[in-house]
Amino acid sequence: MFFIIAYAMLDGVNTTRATEKNCRENINYMWILRGSSAPDHNTVARFISSCKIEIEDNANKYTFVWKKAINKFYEKLKIKVNNLRYL
């Protein structure tokens, strides 16, 4: 199911009903399913909502580290730009 949803996102499909339709009609989605029946749009939606919390938790895990590093890099970059401006 993960591969179907990931491919749908890469393919620009934003709705679960469109994902269901593509699983029934699009050969690329059928290949990913490998002969399994197409999932119902409710099944796709439940899978997304059940995994969403885990993805959000992992996405926000190190934001405090990255924010500090980005701010430090940004200050150094501003100094370099100011130095180049006066050359």
PDB file of C-alpha atoms in Angstrom, residues 28-78:
ATOM      1  CA  ASN A  28       1.793   1.402 -13.794  1.00  0.00           C
ATOM      2  CA  TYR A  29      -0.357   1.075 -10.688  1.00  0.00           C
ATOM      3  CA  MET A  30      -1.362  -2.450 -11.703  1.00  0.00           C
ATOM      4  CA  TRP A  31       2.300  -3.383 -11.936  1.00  0.00           C
ATOM      5  CA  ILE A  32       2.913  -2.099  -8.406  1.00  0.00           C
ATOM      6  CA  LEU A  33      -0.081  -4.132  -7.175  1.00  0.00           C
ATOM      7  CA  ARG A  34       1.371  -7.245  -8.861  1.00  0.00           C
ATOM      8  CA  GLY A  35      -1.984  -8.861  -9.555  1.00  0.00           C
ATOM      9  CA  SER A  36      -3.697  -7.919  -6.302  1.00  0.00           C
ATOM     10  CA  SER A  37      -7.098  -6.315  -6.478  1.00  0.00           C
ATOM     11  CA  ALA A  38      -7.308  -2.530  -6.421  1.00  0.00           C
ATOM     12  CA  PRO A  39      -7.794  -1.099  -2.932  1.00  0.00           C
ATOM     13  CA  ASP A  40     -10.941   0.837  -2.113  1.00  0.00           C
ATOM     14  CA  HIS A  41     -10.544   4.585  -1.588  1.00  0.00           C
ATOM     15  CA  ASN A  42     -11.551   4.100   2.071  1.00  0.00           C
ATOM     16  CA  THR A  43      -8.717   1.619   2.527  1.00  0.00           C
ATOM     17  CA  VAL A  44      -6.251   4.088   1.048  1.00  0.00           C
ATOM     18  CA  ALA A  45      -7.556   6.876   3.295  1.00  0.00           C
ATOM     19  CA  ARG A  46      -7.335   4.710   6.427  1.00  0.00           C
ATOM     20  CA  PHE A  47      -3.773   3.707   5.578  1.00  0.00           C
ATOM     21  CA  ILE A  48      -2.751   7.337   5.072  1.00  0.00           C
ATOM     22  CA  SER A  49      -4.357   8.481   8.320  1.00  0.00           C
ATOM     23  CA  SER A  50      -2.831   5.616  10.313  1.00  0.00           C
ATOM     24  CA  CYS A  51       0.674   6.328   9.014  1.00  0.00           C
ATOM     25  CA  LYS A  52       0.362  10.107   9.089  1.00  0.00           C
ATOM     26  CA  ILE A  53       1.061  10.402  12.815  1.00  0.00           C
ATOM     27  CA  GLU A  54       4.237   8.318  12.536  1.00  0.00           C
ATOM     28  CA  ILE A  55       5.468  10.352   9.567  1.00  0.00           C
ATOM     29  CA  GLU A  56       4.791  13.644  11.350  1.00  0.00           C
ATOM     30  CA  ASP A  57       6.549  12.409  14.491  1.00  0.00           C
ATOM     31  CA  ASN A  58       9.618  11.413  12.510  1.00  0.00           C
ATOM     32  CA  ALA A  59       9.559  14.632  10.491  1.00  0.00           C
ATOM     33  CA  ASN A  60       9.593  16.827  13.603  1.00  0.00           C
ATOM     34  CA  LYS A  61      12.146  14.756  15.483  1.00  0.00           C
ATOM     35  CA  TYR A  62      15.223  16.912  14.866  1.00  0.00           C
ATOM     36  CA  THR A  63      13.778  20.324  14.006  1.00  0.00           C
ATOM     37  CA  PHE A  64      15.424  22.032  16.972  1.00  0.00           C
ATOM     38  CA  VAL A  65      18.853  20.869  15.798  1.00  0.00           C
ATOM     39  CA  TRP A  66      18.265  21.934  12.231  1.00  0.00           C
ATOM     40  CA  LYS A  67      16.843  25.325  13.179  1.00  0.00           C
ATOM     41  CA  LYS A  68      19.935  26.174  15.222  1.00  0.00           C
ATOM     42  CA  ALA A  69      22.266  25.045  12.442  1.00  0.00           C
ATOM     43  CA  ILE A  70      20.306  26.976   9.831  1.00  0.00           C
ATOM     44  CA  ASN A  71      20.353  30.169  11.879  1.00  0.00           C
ATOM     45  CA  LYS A  72      24.118  29.868  12.383  1.00  0.00           C
ATOM     46  CA  PHE A  73      24.684  29.238   8.670  1.00  0.00           C
ATOM     47  CA  TYR A  74      22.404  32.172   7.770  1.00  0.00           C
ATOM     48  CA  GLU A  75      24.420  34.583   9.929  1.00  0.00           C
ATOM     49  CA  LYS A  76      27.692  33.415   8.342  1.00  0.00           C
ATOM     50  CA  LEU A  77      26.151  33.769   4.898  1.00  0.00           C
ATOM     51  CA  LYS A  78      25.045  37.347   5.596  1.00  0.00           C
TER      52      LYS A  78
END
